[in-house]
Short mmCIF file of C-alpha atoms and ligand atoms in Angstrom, two decimals:
data_model
loop_
_atom_site.label_atom_id
_atom_site.label_comp_id
_atom_site.label_asym_id
_atom_site.label_seq_id
_atom_site.Cartn_x
_atom_site.Cartn_y
_atom_site.Cartn_z
CA MET N 1 11.17 -8.22 6.01
CA LYS N 2 10.41 -4.59 6.86
CA CYS N 3 9.98 -2.25 3.92
CA LEU N 4 9.31 1.44 3.41
CA SER N 5 6.90 2.25 0.59
CA PRO N 6 6.79 6.02 -0.02
CA SER N 7 3.52 7.16 -1.64
CA ILE N 8 4.18 9.28 -4.72
CA LEU N 9 0.76 10.89 -4.31
CA SER N 10 2.62 13.51 -2.26
CA ALA N 11 5.44 13.97 -4.80
CA ASP N 12 6.06 17.08 -6.88
CA PHE N 13 4.75 15.73 -10.21
CA SER N 14 6.84 18.20 -12.19
CA LYS N 15 9.91 16.31 -10.85
CA LEU N 16 8.45 12.82 -10.46
CA GLY N 17 11.27 10.83 -12.10
CA GLU N 18 13.94 12.70 -10.19
CA GLN N 19 12.12 12.22 -6.86
CA ILE N 20 11.72 8.48 -7.47
CA ARG N 21 15.47 8.21 -8.06
CA LEU N 22 16.05 9.99 -4.73
CA LEU N 23 13.81 7.46 -2.93
CA ASP N 24 15.65 4.57 -4.54
CA GLU N 25 19.11 5.94 -3.68
CA ALA N 26 18.04 6.62 -0.10
CA GLY N 27 17.08 2.96 0.32
CA ALA N 28 13.26 2.88 0.18
CA GLN N 29 12.44 -0.66 -0.89
CA TYR N 30 9.04 -0.08 -2.56
CA VAL N 31 7.29 2.73 -4.47
CA HIS N 32 3.64 3.10 -3.42
CA ILE N 33 1.38 4.11 -6.31
CA ASP N 34 -2.11 5.35 -5.37
CA VAL N 35 -4.63 5.02 -8.19
CA MET N 36 -7.97 6.76 -7.53
CA ASP N 37 -11.03 6.76 -9.77
CA GLY N 38 -13.27 9.53 -8.36
CA SER N 39 -15.92 6.89 -7.57
CA PHE N 40 -14.59 4.47 -4.94
CA VAL N 41 -12.84 7.50 -3.42
CA PRO N 42 -13.62 11.18 -4.05
CA SER N 43 -10.30 12.03 -5.76
CA ILE N 44 -8.88 11.19 -9.16
CA SER N 45 -5.09 10.68 -9.18
CA PHE N 46 -3.29 9.03 -12.12
CA GLY N 47 -3.13 5.73 -13.96
CA MET N 48 -1.23 3.54 -16.39
CA PRO N 49 0.50 6.18 -18.59
CA VAL N 50 2.15 7.79 -15.54
CA MET N 51 3.22 4.40 -14.23
CA LYS N 52 4.73 3.42 -17.56
CA SER N 53 6.70 6.63 -17.78
CA ILE N 54 8.28 6.16 -14.33
CA ARG N 55 8.93 2.42 -14.65
CA GLY N 56 12.37 3.12 -16.13
CA CYS N 57 13.43 5.32 -13.17
CA THR N 58 13.93 2.47 -10.68
CA ASP N 59 14.00 -1.29 -10.27
CA ARG N 60 12.30 -1.05 -6.87
CA MET N 61 8.98 -2.86 -6.34
CA PHE N 62 5.95 -1.00 -7.70
CA ASP N 63 3.35 -1.38 -4.94
CA VAL N 64 0.10 -0.42 -6.67
CA HIS N 65 -2.86 0.49 -4.45
CA LEU N 66 -6.03 0.48 -6.55
CA MET N 67 -8.74 2.66 -5.02
CA ILE N 68 -11.08 1.94 -7.91
CA GLU N 69 -14.42 0.17 -8.37
CA GLU N 70 -14.23 -3.35 -9.86
CA PRO N 71 -10.45 -3.39 -10.29
CA ILE N 72 -10.63 -6.76 -12.07
CA ARG N 73 -11.30 -4.75 -15.24
CA TYR N 74 -7.79 -3.27 -15.15
CA ILE N 75 -5.48 -5.99 -13.74
CA GLU N 76 -3.98 -6.70 -17.17
CA ASP N 77 -3.36 -2.99 -17.85
CA PHE N 78 -1.61 -2.41 -14.51
CA ALA N 79 0.48 -5.55 -14.99
CA GLU N 80 1.60 -4.23 -18.38
CA ALA N 81 2.33 -0.82 -16.88
CA GLY N 82 4.90 -2.44 -14.56
CA ALA N 83 3.13 -3.34 -11.30
CA ASP N 84 4.84 -5.87 -9.00
CA ILE N 85 2.17 -5.94 -6.28
CA ILE N 86 -1.47 -5.10 -6.96
CA THR N 87 -3.69 -4.39 -3.98
CA VAL N 88 -7.47 -4.17 -4.38
CA HIS N 89 -10.06 -3.03 -1.87
CA ALA N 90 -12.36 -5.78 -0.56
CA GLU N 91 -15.15 -3.16 -0.56
CA ALA N 92 -14.67 -2.46 -4.29
CA CYS N 93 -14.84 -6.06 -5.60
CA LYS N 94 -18.05 -7.97 -6.32
CA HIS N 95 -15.91 -11.09 -6.71
CA LEU N 96 -12.90 -10.67 -4.47
CA ASP N 97 -11.64 -14.25 -4.83
CA ARG N 98 -11.76 -14.04 -8.63
CA THR N 99 -9.96 -10.69 -8.58
CA ILE N 100 -7.15 -12.09 -6.39
CA GLN N 101 -6.80 -15.10 -8.70
CA ALA N 102 -6.57 -12.76 -11.73
CA ILE N 103 -3.65 -10.91 -10.10
CA LYS N 104 -1.87 -14.16 -9.22
CA GLU N 105 -2.46 -15.69 -12.64
CA ARG N 106 -0.63 -12.69 -14.08
CA GLY N 107 2.38 -13.69 -11.92
CA LEU N 108 2.10 -10.68 -9.59
CA LEU N 109 1.86 -10.44 -5.82
CA ALA N 110 -1.73 -9.94 -4.65
CA GLY N 111 -2.82 -7.66 -1.84
CA VAL N 112 -6.22 -6.94 -0.33
CA ALA N 113 -7.03 -3.63 1.38
CA LEU N 114 -9.58 -2.75 4.05
CA ASN N 115 -10.99 0.68 4.89
CA PRO N 116 -10.74 1.62 8.58
CA SER N 117 -14.32 0.58 9.42
CA THR N 118 -14.30 -2.72 7.48
CA PRO N 119 -13.91 -5.75 9.78
CA ILE N 120 -11.12 -8.25 9.19
CA GLU N 121 -13.77 -10.97 9.11
CA MET N 122 -14.65 -9.79 5.58
CA ILE N 123 -11.37 -11.21 4.20
CA ARG N 124 -10.89 -14.22 6.49
CA HIS N 125 -11.45 -16.74 3.68
CA VAL N 126 -8.88 -15.21 1.34
CA LEU N 127 -6.17 -14.61 3.95
CA SER N 128 -4.42 -17.87 3.05
CA GLN N 129 -4.20 -16.76 -0.59
CA VAL N 130 -2.97 -13.18 -0.44
CA ASP N 131 0.62 -12.00 -0.22
CA MET N 132 -0.24 -8.79 1.62
CA VAL N 133 -3.08 -7.20 3.59
CA LEU N 134 -3.29 -3.41 3.56
CA ILE N 135 -4.91 -1.95 6.65
CA MET N 136 -5.95 1.62 5.87
CA THR N 137 -5.09 3.83 8.82
CA VAL N 138 -7.05 6.78 7.35
CA ASN N 139 -10.12 6.89 5.12
CA PRO N 140 -8.70 6.55 1.60
CA GLY N 141 -8.79 9.41 -0.85
CA PHE N 142 -6.26 12.00 0.26
CA GLY N 143 -2.71 12.30 1.55
CA GLY N 144 -1.86 14.31 4.64
CA GLN N 145 -4.61 13.04 7.02
CA LYS N 146 -4.20 12.02 10.67
CA LEU N 147 -3.97 8.34 11.57
CA ILE N 148 -7.15 6.91 13.12
CA PRO N 149 -5.99 5.34 16.44
CA TYR N 150 -8.32 2.27 16.50
CA THR N 151 -6.70 1.00 13.28
CA ILE N 152 -3.57 0.10 15.30
CA ASP N 153 -5.65 -2.45 17.26
CA LYS N 154 -6.91 -3.77 13.95
CA VAL N 155 -3.33 -4.41 12.81
CA ALA N 156 -2.69 -6.35 16.02
CA GLU N 157 -5.91 -8.36 15.54
CA LEU N 158 -4.89 -9.27 11.98
CA LYS N 159 -1.38 -10.23 13.09
CA ARG N 160 -2.79 -12.58 15.75
CA LEU N 161 -5.09 -14.22 13.20
CA LEU N 162 -2.25 -14.73 10.70
CA VAL N 163 0.08 -16.19 13.31
CA LYS N 164 -2.62 -18.47 14.75
CA ASN N 165 -3.27 -20.00 11.33
CA GLY N 166 0.31 -20.03 10.09
CA TRP N 167 -0.52 -17.67 7.18
CA LYS N 168 2.38 -15.67 5.84
CA ALA N 169 0.86 -12.45 4.43
CA ASP N 170 2.69 -9.16 4.92
CA ILE N 171 0.82 -6.39 6.75
CA GLU N 172 0.95 -2.95 5.15
CA VAL N 173 -0.30 0.24 6.80
CA ASP N 174 -1.23 3.36 4.85
CA GLY N 175 -2.27 6.84 5.93
CA GLY N 176 -1.00 9.33 8.48
CA VAL N 177 2.17 7.36 9.21
CA THR N 178 5.04 9.43 10.63
CA THR N 179 8.40 8.74 12.28
CA ASP N 180 6.59 9.38 15.59
CA ASN N 181 3.96 6.64 15.22
CA VAL N 182 5.73 4.10 12.97
CA ASN N 183 7.14 2.10 15.87
CA ARG N 184 3.66 1.55 17.33
CA LEU N 185 2.52 0.16 13.96
CA LEU N 186 5.54 -2.12 13.72
CA ASP N 187 4.98 -3.33 17.30
CA ALA N 188 1.38 -4.16 16.38
CA GLY N 189 2.63 -6.35 13.52
CA ALA N 190 2.86 -4.19 10.39
CA ASN N 191 5.96 -4.71 8.22
CA ILE N 192 5.29 -2.66 5.07
CA ILE N 193 5.08 1.04 5.86
CA VAL N 194 3.50 3.55 3.47
CA ALA N 195 4.26 7.22 4.00
CA GLY N 196 3.38 10.10 1.70
CA SER N 197 3.54 13.58 3.20
CA ALA N 198 6.01 12.50 5.89
CA VAL N 199 8.48 11.52 3.14
CA PHE N 200 7.91 14.25 0.57
CA GLN N 201 7.62 17.30 2.86
CA GLY N 202 11.11 18.69 3.36
CA ASP N 203 14.23 16.73 2.43
CA ILE N 204 13.15 13.46 0.83
CA GLN N 205 16.36 11.54 1.44
CA GLU N 206 16.67 12.70 5.06
CA ASN N 207 13.06 11.64 5.64
CA VAL N 208 13.63 8.20 4.11
CA HIS N 209 16.72 7.72 6.28
CA ALA N 210 14.79 8.81 9.39
CA PHE N 211 12.07 6.23 8.67
CA LEU N 212 14.56 3.45 7.93
CA ASP N 213 16.49 4.23 11.14
CA ARG N 214 13.31 4.05 13.23
CA MET N 215 12.20 0.87 11.49
CA ASN N 216 15.51 -0.83 12.18
CA GLN N 217 15.24 -0.06 15.91
CA VAL N 218 12.27 -2.39 16.37
C1 LIG L 301 -4.65 7.58 0.89
C2 LIG L 301 -3.52 6.90 0.12
C3 LIG L 301 -2.24 6.99 0.86
C4 LIG L 301 -1.74 8.40 1.07
C5 LIG L 301 -0.77 8.42 2.22
O1 LIG L 301 -5.83 7.41 0.20
O2 LIG L 301 -3.81 5.54 -0.06
O3 LIG L 301 -1.25 6.18 0.26
O4 LIG L 301 -1.16 8.95 -0.05
O5 LIG L 301 -0.39 9.72 2.46
P1 LIG L 301 -0.01 10.22 3.91
O6 LIG L 301 1.16 9.42 4.35
O7 LIG L 301 0.31 11.67 3.70
O8 LIG L 301 -1.22 10.03 4.79
ZN1 LIG L 302 -2.17 4.07 -0.64
#
């Protein structure tokens, strides 16, 4: 299934609840929640209290992208805050397998993310266990950056590997995605589309509809 996962990092935080309701009504299937610790990535964003306070605004899937060192320390907290999918960076885990098992033991969907320069080989042995692989299409840390073109080939490489082995993981792309480049990402094999600035700049509902229209063309 193809899903749009707007990143609330680009939302107006003074109207966060209201903007999440707009996303939901417009048909976005997921809500992408970027958690940053100021160590794995340069920025600090928000954490569990914000998530808890918006959990009541929608029943859509909370797609939580943890850009934090040793995320295993916080799996329980994010589960309690209302996460449906927890994605951890392979580069941030000393024990990636154990971290994935901790997410699954909590009954949540488990995702693993790779920075643009990290080879797919790094996660080959856990690909059969994860529900989603997040290919970063920018260097994580900020919204509003330009997509790095070679990451599209990486999506295609991952898709080939999954198909060849009969593994079912979703492929999510995150960073610099617009209505102009989304079809290339879908063609390469991505099916979960994160978009921050391209959704929140201008009319949110019009932007969601524009993405969903493009996505349904492929
Ligand atoms: C980047 C975050 C992204 C980001 C996407 O570190 O993981 O989710 O907010 O924003 P845009 O779509 O503006 O690049
Ligand atoms: Zn993200």
